[in-house]
CSV table of C-alpha atoms and ligand atoms in Angstrom, one decimal:
chain,number,residue,atom,x,y,z
A,20,MET,CA,-16.6,14.2,-4.9
A,21,ALA,CA,-13.1,12.9,-5.4
A,22,ILE,CA,-10.6,15.0,-7.2
A,23,ASN,CA,-11.0,15.0,-11.0
A,24,ILE,CA,-7.7,14.5,-12.9
A,25,ILE,CA,-7.6,15.8,-16.4
A,26,VAL,CA,-4.8,15.6,-19.0
A,27,SER,CA,-4.1,18.3,-21.5
A,28,GLY,CA,-1.5,19.7,-23.9
A,29,LYS,CA,-1.9,23.3,-22.7
A,30,SER,CA,0.9,25.5,-21.9
A,31,ILE,CA,1.4,27.3,-18.6
A,32,LEU,CA,-0.2,30.5,-19.8
A,33,GLU,CA,-3.1,28.6,-21.5
A,34,THR,CA,-4.3,26.5,-18.6
A,35,ASP,CA,-7.2,27.8,-16.5
A,36,ALA,CA,-5.8,26.2,-13.4
A,37,GLU,CA,-5.3,28.7,-10.5
A,38,ALA,CA,-1.8,27.4,-9.7
A,39,VAL,CA,0.7,25.8,-11.9
A,40,TYR,CA,3.5,23.7,-10.5
A,41,VAL,CA,6.8,23.4,-12.4
A,42,GLY,CA,9.7,21.2,-11.3
A,43,PHE,CA,13.4,22.3,-11.3
A,44,PHE,CA,16.4,20.2,-10.7
A,45,GLN,CA,18.7,21.3,-7.9
A,46,THR,CA,21.1,24.0,-9.0
A,47,ASP,CA,23.0,26.9,-7.5
A,48,GLU,CA,23.9,30.5,-8.3
A,49,LYS,CA,27.2,29.8,-10.1
A,50,ASP,CA,26.2,26.7,-12.0
A,51,LEU,CA,22.9,27.4,-13.7
A,52,LYS,CA,23.6,24.7,-16.3
A,53,GLU,CA,20.5,22.6,-15.4
A,54,LEU,CA,18.3,25.7,-15.5
A,55,LYS,CA,19.6,27.0,-18.8
A,56,GLU,CA,19.2,23.6,-20.4
A,57,PHE,CA,15.7,23.3,-19.1
A,58,ALA,CA,14.8,26.8,-20.3
A,59,LYS,CA,16.0,25.9,-23.7
A,60,ASN,CA,14.0,22.7,-23.9
A,61,VAL,CA,10.7,24.2,-22.6
A,62,SER,CA,10.7,27.6,-24.1
A,63,LYS,CA,7.4,26.9,-25.9
A,64,CYS,CA,5.6,25.8,-22.8
A,65,ILE,CA,7.1,27.9,-20.0
A,66,PRO,CA,7.1,31.7,-20.2
A,67,SER,CA,10.5,33.3,-20.0
A,68,GLN,CA,9.4,35.4,-17.0
A,69,VAL,CA,9.1,32.2,-14.9
A,70,ILE,CA,12.6,31.2,-15.8
A,71,ALA,CA,13.9,34.7,-15.0
A,72,LYS,CA,12.1,34.7,-11.6
A,73,VAL,CA,13.5,31.3,-10.7
A,74,LYS,CA,17.0,32.6,-11.6
A,75,GLU,CA,16.4,35.5,-9.2
A,76,LEU,CA,15.2,33.1,-6.5
A,77,ILE,CA,18.3,31.0,-6.9
A,78,ALA,CA,20.6,34.0,-6.8
A,79,ALA,CA,18.9,35.1,-3.6
A,80,LYS,CA,19.2,31.6,-2.2
A,81,LYS,CA,15.5,31.4,-1.7
A,82,PHE,CA,15.0,28.4,-3.9
A,83,GLU,CA,17.7,25.9,-4.9
A,84,GLY,CA,15.5,23.0,-6.3
A,85,LYS,CA,16.1,20.8,-3.3
A,86,LYS,CA,13.9,17.8,-3.3
A,87,LYS,CA,10.3,18.8,-2.4
A,88,GLN,CA,11.2,22.5,-1.9
A,89,ILE,CA,8.3,24.7,-2.9
A,90,TYR,CA,8.4,28.4,-3.7
A,91,PRO,CA,5.6,30.6,-5.3
A,92,VAL,CA,6.5,32.7,-8.3
A,93,TYR,CA,3.7,35.3,-8.9
A,94,LEU,CA,3.3,36.4,-12.6
A,95,SER,CA,0.2,38.4,-12.0
A,96,ASP,CA,-2.8,38.5,-9.7
A,97,LYS,CA,-4.4,35.7,-11.6
A,98,LYS,CA,-1.4,33.6,-12.5
A,99,LEU,CA,0.5,31.8,-9.8
A,100,VAL,CA,3.3,29.5,-10.8
A,101,VAL,CA,4.9,27.5,-8.1
A,102,ALA,CA,8.5,26.3,-8.4
A,103,VAL,CA,9.0,22.8,-7.1
A,104,GLY,CA,12.4,21.2,-6.3
A,105,LEU,CA,13.1,17.8,-7.9
A,106,GLY,CA,16.4,17.3,-6.1
A,107,LYS,CA,19.7,16.4,-7.7
A,108,LYS,CA,19.4,15.3,-11.3
A,109,GLU,CA,21.6,12.2,-10.8
A,110,GLU,CA,19.5,11.1,-7.8
A,111,TYR,CA,16.1,11.6,-9.5
A,112,ASN,CA,14.0,8.5,-10.1
A,113,SER,CA,10.3,7.4,-10.1
A,114,TYR,CA,10.2,7.3,-6.3
A,115,VAL,CA,11.3,11.0,-6.2
A,116,PHE,CA,8.7,11.8,-8.8
A,117,ARG,CA,5.9,10.2,-6.7
A,118,GLN,CA,7.1,12.2,-3.6
A,119,VAL,CA,7.2,15.4,-5.6
A,120,VAL,CA,3.7,14.9,-6.9
A,121,SER,CA,2.5,14.1,-3.4
A,122,CYS,CA,4.0,17.3,-2.1
A,123,VAL,CA,2.5,19.3,-4.9
A,124,SER,CA,-1.1,18.0,-4.4
A,125,LYS,CA,-0.9,18.6,-0.6
A,126,ASN,CA,0.4,22.1,-1.2
A,127,ALA,CA,-2.4,22.9,-3.7
A,128,ARG,CA,-5.0,21.6,-1.2
A,129,ASP,CA,-3.4,23.8,1.6
A,130,ARG,CA,-3.4,26.8,-0.7
A,131,LYS,CA,-7.1,26.3,-1.0
A,132,VAL,CA,-7.1,26.6,-4.8
A,133,LYS,CA,-10.0,25.1,-6.8
A,134,SER,CA,-7.7,23.7,-9.5
A,135,TYR,CA,-4.0,23.3,-10.1
A,136,ALA,CA,-1.8,22.1,-12.9
A,137,PHE,CA,1.4,20.1,-13.0
A,138,PHE,CA,3.7,20.6,-15.8
A,139,LEU,CA,5.3,17.3,-17.0
A,140,ASP,CA,8.5,17.7,-18.8
A,141,ASN,CA,9.8,14.9,-20.9
A,142,ASN,CA,13.1,14.9,-19.0
A,143,TRP,CA,11.3,13.7,-15.8
A,144,VAL,CA,9.9,10.7,-17.5
A,145,ARG,CA,12.3,8.1,-16.3
A,146,MET,CA,9.8,5.2,-16.6
A,147,ASN,CA,7.8,4.9,-19.8
A,148,PHE,CA,5.3,7.7,-20.3
A,149,GLU,CA,2.2,5.7,-19.3
A,150,ALA,CA,3.9,4.6,-16.1
A,151,THR,CA,4.8,8.2,-15.2
A,152,ALA,CA,1.3,9.5,-15.9
A,153,GLN,CA,-0.1,6.6,-13.8
A,154,ALA,CA,2.3,7.4,-11.0
A,155,PHE,CA,1.0,11.0,-11.1
A,156,GLY,CA,-2.6,9.9,-10.8
A,157,GLU,CA,-1.9,7.4,-8.0
A,158,SER,CA,0.3,9.7,-6.0
A,159,THR,CA,-2.2,12.6,-6.3
A,160,LEU,CA,-5.2,10.5,-5.2
A,161,LEU,CA,-3.4,8.6,-2.5
A,162,SER,CA,-1.9,11.8,-1.0
A,163,LEU,CA,-5.2,13.7,-0.8
A,164,TYR,CA,-6.9,10.8,1.0
A,165,LYS,CA,-8.2,11.6,4.5
A,166,PHE,CA,-10.3,9.4,6.7
A,167,ASP,CA,-13.3,11.4,7.8
A,168,LYS,CA,-16.1,8.8,7.7
A,169,LEU,CA,-16.7,9.2,11.4
A,170,LYS,CA,-16.6,13.0,11.6
A,171,THR,CA,-19.9,14.6,12.0
A,172,LYS,CA,-18.4,18.0,11.0
A,173,ASP,CA,-15.2,19.3,9.5
A,174,LYS,CA,-15.4,16.8,6.7
A,175,ASN,CA,-12.5,16.9,4.3
A,176,GLY,CA,-14.6,16.0,1.2
A,177,ASN,CA,-12.6,13.1,-0.2
A,178,GLY,CA,-9.3,14.7,0.2
A,179,SER,CA,-10.3,18.0,-1.4
A,180,GLY,CA,-9.8,20.1,1.7
A,181,ASN,CA,-13.4,20.9,2.6
A,182,GLY,CA,-14.4,20.4,-1.0
A,183,ILE,CA,-12.4,23.4,-2.3
A,184,LEU,CA,-9.9,21.5,-4.5
A,185,GLN,CA,-11.7,19.9,-7.4
A,186,THR,CA,-9.3,19.5,-10.3
A,187,ALA,CA,-5.7,18.5,-10.9
A,188,GLU,CA,-4.5,18.9,-14.5
A,189,LEU,CA,-1.5,17.2,-16.0
A,190,LEU,CA,0.1,19.4,-18.6
A,191,ILE,CA,1.9,17.3,-21.1
A,192,GLU,CA,4.6,18.8,-23.3
A,193,ASP,CA,4.5,16.2,-26.0
A,194,LYS,CA,1.0,16.1,-27.6
A,195,LYS,CA,1.3,12.6,-28.9
A,196,ASN,CA,1.3,11.5,-25.2
A,197,ILE,CA,-2.1,13.0,-24.4
A,198,ASP,CA,-4.2,9.9,-25.2
A,199,PRO,CA,-1.9,7.4,-23.5
A,200,GLY,CA,-1.8,9.9,-20.6
A,201,LYS,CA,-5.6,9.8,-20.3
A,202,LYS,CA,-5.7,6.0,-20.3
A,203,ALA,CA,-3.0,5.9,-17.6
A,204,ILE,CA,-5.0,8.3,-15.4
A,205,LEU,CA,-8.1,6.1,-15.7
A,206,VAL,CA,-6.1,3.1,-14.5
A,207,ALA,CA,-4.6,5.2,-11.7
A,208,GLN,CA,-8.1,6.3,-10.6
A,209,GLN,CA,-9.4,2.7,-10.4
A,210,ILE,CA,-6.3,1.6,-8.4
A,211,ALA,CA,-6.4,4.6,-6.0
A,212,GLU,CA,-10.1,4.2,-5.4
A,213,CYS,CA,-9.7,0.6,-4.3
A,214,ILE,CA,-6.7,1.4,-2.2
A,215,ASN,CA,-8.4,4.3,-0.5
A,216,HIS,CA,-11.4,2.0,0.2
A,217,ALA,CA,-9.0,-0.5,1.8
A,218,ARG,CA,-7.6,2.3,3.9
A,219,ASP,CA,-11.1,3.1,5.1
A,220,LEU,CA,-11.5,-0.5,6.2
A,221,ILE,CA,-8.2,-0.4,8.1
A,222,ASN,CA,-8.9,3.0,9.6
A,223,LEU,CA,-12.4,2.0,10.8
A,224,PRO,CA,-12.5,1.2,14.5
A,225,PRO,CA,-12.8,-2.5,15.6
A,226,ASN,CA,-16.3,-2.0,17.0
A,227,ILE,CA,-17.4,-1.3,13.4
A,228,ALA,CA,-15.0,-3.2,11.2
A,229,THR,CA,-15.8,-6.6,12.8
A,230,PRO,CA,-15.1,-9.9,11.0
A,231,LYS,CA,-18.7,-10.0,9.7
A,232,TYR,CA,-18.5,-6.4,8.5
A,233,ILE,CA,-15.4,-7.1,6.5
A,234,ALA,CA,-16.8,-10.3,5.1
A,235,ASN,CA,-19.8,-8.3,4.0
A,236,GLU,CA,-17.6,-5.7,2.3
A,237,ALA,CA,-16.0,-8.6,0.3
A,238,LYS,CA,-19.5,-10.0,-0.5
A,239,GLU,CA,-20.6,-6.6,-1.8
A,240,LEU,CA,-18.0,-6.9,-4.6
A,241,VAL,CA,-19.7,-10.0,-5.9
A,242,LYS,CA,-22.7,-7.9,-6.8
A,243,LYS,CA,-20.6,-5.6,-8.9
A,244,TYR,CA,-18.2,-8.0,-10.6
A,245,LYS,CA,-18.1,-11.6,-11.6
A,246,LEU,CA,-16.5,-13.1,-8.5
A,247,LYS,CA,-16.9,-16.2,-6.5
A,248,PHE,CA,-17.5,-15.7,-2.7
A,249,THR,CA,-17.4,-18.3,0.0
A,250,VAL,CA,-17.5,-17.6,3.8
A,251,LEU,CA,-16.9,-20.2,6.5
A,252,GLY,CA,-18.5,-19.2,9.8
A,253,ARG,CA,-17.9,-20.7,13.2
A,254,LYS,CA,-19.5,-24.1,12.5
A,255,GLU,CA,-17.8,-24.6,9.1
A,256,ILE,CA,-14.4,-23.6,10.6
A,257,GLU,CA,-14.9,-26.3,13.2
A,258,LYS,CA,-16.1,-28.9,10.8
A,259,ASN,CA,-13.2,-28.2,8.4
A,260,ASN,CA,-10.7,-28.6,11.3
A,261,LEU,CA,-9.4,-25.1,10.8
A,262,ASN,CA,-8.5,-25.4,14.5
A,263,LEU,CA,-5.9,-22.6,14.7
A,264,ILE,CA,-8.4,-20.1,13.4
A,265,LYS,CA,-11.0,-21.5,15.8
A,266,ALA,CA,-8.5,-21.2,18.7
A,267,VAL,CA,-7.5,-17.6,18.0
A,268,SER,CA,-11.2,-16.5,17.8
A,269,SER,CA,-12.3,-18.5,20.8
A,270,GLY,CA,-12.1,-15.6,23.3
A,271,SER,CA,-14.1,-13.2,21.2
A,272,ASN,CA,-17.9,-12.6,21.0
A,273,GLU,CA,-17.4,-11.8,17.3
A,274,GLU,CA,-17.8,-14.9,15.2
A,275,ALA,CA,-14.7,-15.7,13.0
A,276,GLN,CA,-15.3,-15.5,9.3
A,277,PHE,CA,-13.0,-17.3,6.8
A,278,VAL,CA,-13.6,-15.5,3.5
A,279,ILE,CA,-12.5,-16.8,0.1
A,280,LEU,CA,-12.9,-14.4,-2.8
A,281,GLU,CA,-12.0,-15.5,-6.3
A,282,TYR,CA,-11.4,-13.5,-9.5
A,283,ASN,CA,-11.3,-15.7,-12.5
A,284,GLY,CA,-9.8,-13.8,-15.4
A,285,SER,CA,-7.9,-16.7,-16.8
A,286,ASN,CA,-8.0,-20.5,-16.7
A,287,LYS,CA,-4.5,-20.9,-15.3
A,288,ALA,CA,-3.8,-22.3,-11.9
A,289,PRO,CA,-4.6,-19.6,-9.3
A,290,ILE,CA,-2.4,-17.3,-7.5
A,291,CYS,CA,-3.5,-17.6,-3.9
A,292,LEU,CA,-3.2,-14.5,-1.7
A,293,VAL,CA,-3.6,-14.9,2.0
A,294,GLY,CA,-4.2,-11.8,4.2
A,295,LYS,CA,-4.1,-11.6,7.9
A,296,GLY,CA,-7.4,-10.4,9.2
A,297,ILE,CA,-7.2,-9.9,13.0
A,298,THR,CA,-9.9,-7.2,13.4
A,299,TYR,CA,-8.6,-6.4,16.8
A,300,ASP,CA,-5.5,-7.8,18.6
A,301,SER,CA,-5.5,-7.4,22.3
A,302,GLY,CA,-2.8,-10.1,22.6
A,303,GLY,CA,-5.3,-12.5,24.0
A,304,LEU,CA,-4.4,-13.9,27.5
A,305,ASN,CA,-0.8,-12.6,26.8
A,306,LEU,CA,-2.5,-9.2,27.0
A,307,LYS,CA,-0.4,-6.5,25.3
A,308,PRO,CA,1.4,-4.5,27.9
A,309,TYR,CA,1.4,-0.8,28.6
A,310,VAL,CA,5.0,0.2,28.0
A,311,GLY,CA,6.2,3.5,29.4
A,312,SER,CA,3.7,6.1,28.1
A,313,SER,CA,2.4,4.1,25.2
A,314,ALA,CA,-0.2,1.4,25.1
A,315,SER,CA,0.9,-1.3,22.7
A,316,MET,CA,-2.8,-2.2,22.3
A,317,ARG,CA,-3.4,1.2,20.5
A,318,ASN,CA,-4.0,0.9,16.8
A,319,MET,CA,-4.4,-2.8,16.9
A,320,LYS,CA,-7.5,-2.3,14.8
A,321,SER,CA,-5.1,-2.2,11.8
A,322,ASP,CA,-4.1,-5.9,12.3
A,323,MET,CA,-6.4,-6.8,9.5
A,324,ALA,CA,-4.5,-4.7,6.9
A,325,GLY,CA,-3.4,-7.8,5.1
A,326,ALA,CA,-7.0,-8.9,4.5
A,327,ALA,CA,-8.1,-5.4,3.5
A,328,SER,CA,-5.3,-5.4,1.0
A,329,MET,CA,-6.3,-8.6,-0.6
A,330,ILE,CA,-9.9,-7.4,-1.1
A,331,ALA,CA,-8.5,-4.4,-2.9
A,332,VAL,CA,-6.2,-6.5,-5.1
A,333,ILE,CA,-9.2,-8.6,-6.2
A,334,GLU,CA,-11.3,-5.5,-6.8
A,335,ILE,CA,-8.5,-3.8,-8.9
A,336,ALA,CA,-8.1,-7.0,-10.9
A,337,ALA,CA,-11.8,-7.1,-11.6
A,338,ARG,CA,-12.0,-3.4,-12.5
A,339,LEU,CA,-9.0,-3.6,-14.8
A,340,ARG,CA,-10.1,-7.0,-16.1
A,341,LEU,CA,-6.6,-8.4,-15.6
A,342,SER,CA,-5.9,-11.7,-17.3
A,343,ALA,CA,-5.2,-13.5,-14.1
A,344,HIS,CA,-6.8,-16.1,-11.8
A,345,ILE,CA,-6.6,-15.0,-8.1
A,346,ILE,CA,-8.0,-16.5,-5.0
A,347,ALA,CA,-7.8,-14.3,-1.8
A,348,LEU,CA,-8.2,-16.1,1.5
A,349,MET,CA,-8.9,-14.0,4.5
A,350,PRO,CA,-9.2,-15.5,8.0
A,351,LEU,CA,-11.0,-12.8,9.9
A,352,CYS,CA,-11.3,-12.8,13.7
A,353,GLU,CA,-10.6,-11.1,17.0
A,354,ASN,CA,-7.9,-12.0,19.5
A,355,MET,CA,-9.4,-11.4,23.0
A,356,PRO,CA,-8.9,-12.6,26.6
A,357,ASP,CA,-11.7,-14.6,28.0
A,358,GLY,CA,-12.5,-17.8,30.0
A,359,LYS,CA,-12.9,-19.4,26.6
A,360,SER,CA,-9.7,-18.1,25.1
A,361,TYR,CA,-6.9,-20.4,23.9
A,362,ARG,CA,-4.0,-20.5,26.4
A,363,CYS,CA,-0.3,-20.7,26.5
A,364,ASP,CA,0.7,-24.4,26.8
A,365,ASP,CA,-2.3,-25.5,24.6
A,366,VAL,CA,-1.4,-27.8,21.8
A,367,ILE,CA,-3.6,-27.4,18.8
A,368,LYS,CA,-3.8,-29.5,15.7
A,369,ALA,CA,-3.6,-27.3,12.6
A,370,TYR,CA,-5.6,-27.9,9.4
A,371,ASN,CA,-2.6,-29.8,7.9
A,372,GLY,CA,-2.2,-32.0,11.0
A,373,ILE,CA,0.8,-30.3,12.6
A,374,ASN,CA,0.5,-30.0,16.4
A,375,VAL,CA,1.3,-26.5,17.4
A,376,GLU,CA,2.3,-25.7,20.9
A,377,ILE,CA,1.2,-22.2,22.0
A,378,THR,CA,3.9,-20.3,23.8
A,379,ASN,CA,2.4,-16.8,23.2
A,380,THR,CA,-1.2,-16.0,22.5
A,381,ASP,CA,-0.1,-12.7,21.0
A,382,ALA,CA,1.6,-14.6,18.1
A,383,GLU,CA,-1.8,-15.3,16.7
A,384,GLY,CA,-1.4,-13.9,13.2
A,385,ARG,CA,0.8,-16.7,12.1
A,386,LEU,CA,-1.7,-19.2,13.5
A,387,VAL,CA,-4.7,-18.0,11.4
A,388,LEU,CA,-2.3,-17.6,8.4
A,389,ALA,CA,-1.0,-21.2,8.9
A,390,ASP,CA,-4.5,-22.7,8.6
A,391,ALA,CA,-5.4,-20.4,5.6
A,392,LEU,CA,-2.1,-21.3,3.8
A,393,ALA,CA,-2.6,-25.0,4.3
A,394,TYR,CA,-6.3,-24.7,3.3
A,395,ALA,CA,-5.2,-22.9,0.1
A,396,GLN,CA,-3.5,-26.0,-1.1
A,397,LYS,CA,-6.9,-27.5,-2.1
A,398,TYR,CA,-7.0,-24.9,-5.0
A,399,LYS,CA,-3.7,-26.3,-6.3
A,400,PRO,CA,-2.2,-22.8,-6.6
A,401,ALA,CA,0.6,-21.8,-8.9
A,402,CYS,CA,2.0,-19.8,-6.0
A,403,LEU,CA,1.1,-18.5,-2.6
A,404,ILE,CA,1.7,-15.1,-1.1
A,405,ASP,CA,0.7,-13.9,2.3
A,406,ALA,CA,0.7,-10.3,3.6
A,407,ALA,CA,0.4,-9.7,7.3
A,408,THR,CA,1.1,-7.1,10.0
A,409,LEU,CA,2.9,-9.9,11.7
A,410,THR,CA,5.8,-8.7,13.8
A,411,GLY,CA,6.8,-5.5,15.5
A,412,ALA,CA,10.3,-6.6,14.8
A,413,ALA,CA,9.8,-5.7,11.1
A,414,SER,CA,10.2,-2.1,12.0
A,415,VAL,CA,13.5,-2.9,13.9
A,416,ALA,CA,14.8,-4.7,10.7
A,417,VAL,CA,14.1,-2.0,8.1
A,418,GLY,CA,11.9,0.7,9.7
A,419,TYR,CA,8.8,2.1,8.1
A,420,MET,CA,10.6,2.6,4.8
A,421,GLY,CA,9.8,-0.8,3.4
A,422,ALA,CA,8.4,-4.2,4.1
A,423,CYS,CA,10.2,-7.4,4.9
A,424,VAL,CA,9.8,-10.3,2.5
A,425,MET,CA,11.0,-13.9,2.6
A,426,GLY,CA,10.2,-17.2,0.9
A,427,SER,CA,10.9,-19.1,-2.3
A,428,LYS,CA,13.5,-17.4,-4.5
A,429,GLU,CA,11.4,-17.3,-7.7
A,430,ILE,CA,8.5,-15.5,-6.0
A,431,VAL,CA,10.6,-13.1,-4.0
A,432,GLU,CA,12.5,-12.2,-7.2
A,433,LYS,CA,9.2,-11.5,-9.0
A,434,LEU,CA,8.0,-9.4,-6.1
A,435,LYS,CA,11.3,-7.4,-6.3
A,436,PHE,CA,10.5,-6.6,-9.9
A,437,ALA,CA,7.0,-5.5,-9.0
A,438,SER,CA,8.5,-3.4,-6.2
A,439,LYS,CA,10.7,-1.5,-8.7
A,440,ASP,CA,7.8,-0.5,-10.8
A,441,THR,CA,5.5,0.5,-8.0
A,442,ASP,CA,8.1,2.0,-5.6
A,443,GLU,CA,6.6,0.0,-2.8
A,444,ARG,CA,9.9,-1.1,-1.2
A,445,ILE,CA,10.6,-4.6,0.1
A,446,TRP,CA,13.7,-6.1,1.6
A,447,GLU,CA,14.5,-9.8,1.6
A,448,LEU,CA,15.3,-11.6,4.9
A,449,PRO,CA,16.8,-15.1,4.9
A,450,LEU,CA,15.0,-18.3,5.9
A,451,TRP,CA,18.2,-20.3,6.7
A,452,GLU,CA,17.6,-23.9,7.8
A,453,GLU,CA,19.2,-23.4,11.2
A,454,TYR,CA,16.4,-21.0,12.3
A,455,ALA,CA,13.9,-23.9,12.3
A,456,GLU,CA,15.2,-25.3,15.6
A,457,LEU,CA,14.2,-22.0,17.4
A,458,LEU,CA,10.6,-23.2,17.1
A,459,ASP,CA,11.2,-26.8,18.1
A,460,SER,CA,8.5,-27.9,20.6
A,461,LYS,CA,9.2,-30.5,23.3
A,462,ILE,CA,5.7,-31.8,23.4
A,463,GLY,CA,4.3,-31.0,20.0
A,464,ASP,CA,5.7,-30.5,16.5
A,465,LEU,CA,6.2,-26.7,16.5
A,466,LYS,CA,6.0,-23.7,18.9
A,467,ASN,CA,4.2,-20.6,17.7
A,468,SER,CA,6.9,-18.3,19.1
A,469,ASN,CA,10.4,-18.4,20.6
A,470,GLU,CA,10.3,-16.9,24.1
A,471,SER,CA,13.8,-15.4,24.0
A,472,SER,CA,14.3,-12.4,21.7
A,473,GLY,CA,15.9,-13.1,18.4
A,474,PRO,CA,15.1,-12.7,14.7
A,475,GLY,CA,11.4,-12.0,15.3
A,476,THR,CA,10.4,-11.3,11.7
A,477,ILE,CA,12.2,-14.3,10.4
A,478,MET,CA,10.6,-16.5,13.1
A,479,GLY,CA,7.2,-15.6,11.6
A,480,GLY,CA,8.4,-16.7,8.2
A,481,ILE,CA,9.9,-19.9,9.5
A,482,PHE,CA,6.7,-20.8,11.2
A,483,LEU,CA,4.6,-20.2,8.1
A,484,LYS,CA,7.0,-22.2,5.9
A,485,ASN,CA,5.6,-25.3,7.7
A,486,PHE,CA,2.2,-24.8,6.1
A,487,VAL,CA,3.0,-24.2,2.4
A,488,GLU,CA,4.2,-27.6,1.4
A,489,LYS,CA,6.0,-27.4,-2.0
A,490,THR,CA,4.1,-24.5,-3.4
A,491,PRO,CA,6.3,-21.5,-4.3
A,492,TRP,CA,5.5,-19.0,-1.6
A,493,ALA,CA,6.4,-15.6,-0.2
A,494,HIS,CA,5.6,-13.9,3.1
A,495,ILE,CA,5.4,-10.1,3.3
A,496,ASP,CA,5.5,-8.6,6.7
A,497,ILE,CA,3.8,-5.2,6.5
A,498,ALA,CA,3.7,-4.5,10.2
A,499,ALA,CA,5.9,-1.4,9.8
A,500,THR,CA,4.4,-0.1,6.6
A,501,ALA,CA,0.6,-0.7,6.9
A,502,THR,CA,0.0,2.3,9.0
A,503,THR,CA,2.0,5.5,9.8
A,504,GLU,CA,1.8,8.0,12.6
A,505,LYS,CA,2.8,10.9,10.5
A,506,ASP,CA,2.6,11.9,6.9
A,507,VAL,CA,5.2,10.1,4.9
A,508,HIS,CA,5.6,10.8,1.2
A,509,TYR,CA,2.3,10.1,-0.5
A,510,THR,CA,0.5,8.8,2.6
A,511,GLU,CA,-1.4,10.5,5.4
A,512,SER,CA,-1.3,9.3,9.0
A,513,GLY,CA,-3.3,6.2,9.5
A,514,ALA,CA,-3.6,3.4,7.0
A,515,THR,CA,-1.3,3.6,4.0
A,516,GLY,CA,-2.6,0.8,1.8
A,517,PHE,CA,1.0,-0.4,1.4
A,518,GLY,CA,1.4,-3.6,-0.7
A,519,ILE,CA,-1.7,-3.4,-2.8
A,520,ARG,CA,0.0,-1.8,-5.9
A,521,LEU,CA,2.9,-4.2,-5.3
A,522,LEU,CA,0.7,-7.3,-5.5
A,523,VAL,CA,-1.4,-6.0,-8.4
A,524,GLU,CA,1.9,-5.5,-10.4
A,525,PHE,CA,3.0,-9.0,-9.3
A,526,VAL,CA,-0.2,-10.5,-10.5
A,527,LYS,CA,0.0,-8.5,-13.8
A,528,LYS,CA,3.5,-9.7,-14.5
A,529,TYR,CA,3.1,-13.3,-13.3
A,530,ARG,CA,3.9,-16.0,-15.9
B,7,LIG,ZN1,-0.7,-10.4,18.2
């Protein structure tokens, strides 16, 4: 059972939750202005003993309200209130809120309580109330996710810490917000469930999550929702001249699958979403090296995160019945070394007729995306967005704190708007004309990579730009954000599901 989230107008003393978390802005011993003001505002909901104890903690320098600082305040054997730091008031925003909620849910799980409550003061609602409640739901459910599908023992029980934690309660100060809060939590539950499912797909090993397995997962959705599903296998890929997809998959025993999943919630021209779906990337004949103590082939199962994300976007759109027309295109295949593999020096004619000279078989993601982006033109899309774990250089550019984005101004700007509302951060990189010559091929039209080091992430974008014609388009490089080695904010190590909320928000807002 996943965690149940309830919304109520109860006070701290009224709730049955075993632990109640209350946020405090950063303050110090001399200047208790924030605390006094807070105490005045919430006197009906928070017992004065709590405020008095927090004052003591501040005086003893045990708790200052620093961002994500946590300190228990025992009122009795049965009543545990936990003070949570919200950081400096002037630096507080929705991103801080999500991080604090994440920290609270993990703390409750680790305390092994059955239920906990989170007190939501009006002062912390920086977005509109629904958005704040939704952020609470999303952050809670995404933070408690753990991948335990392949464990035969020590199961985590859907994030509940061996099934102990069952309920999270959102205590709302303003009673008129209870109904909107309930609605927002329902939306958050739908979104988080689909994201966590995508995380499962990304975390599953490549011997299980093969192209056919993922194609089948997409097909499963058709039974539940009104969706259109098409899959092109090896023969159809060949017949349709999707030669780049064919080339990348040629060294693998796993048959490539080009999946097209359509959600038709409006009769407008579709938004086409293309997700990179390399279910395992060994690098191909340019086998990934073993550098120092780390094998760069490790974790290459997650090279299909783009495709998994697009399946989730379609499922969320279907569950929330969004008024949108979305077509997700997912080229799924493995990149393996073999006698039948494509080689460096090969020149391959892409779906749109461009002759691509292969200079590195490990730059395979852009090849399958290129064919998929060109193929998407047949749907006459209003716009095109691709998401891909494309370049290691993305982490050099902005680290794991955000994704790199590039493309048409209008789409990039709309993505930036969606990014603000979802706190999934993106940073724009340029696609200046002069970059194009770095991919000039002497014997074909275009090289798939530039052998000398340079702006690696931009090169990926520049390459793809050749396949989108005049359609407004953006490319999101999620290589640094799709997975994480350690717990960061509201994610656990492994797949993060980054980009899904961003794209759902983009689709919702798209006009
Ligand atoms: Zn590669």
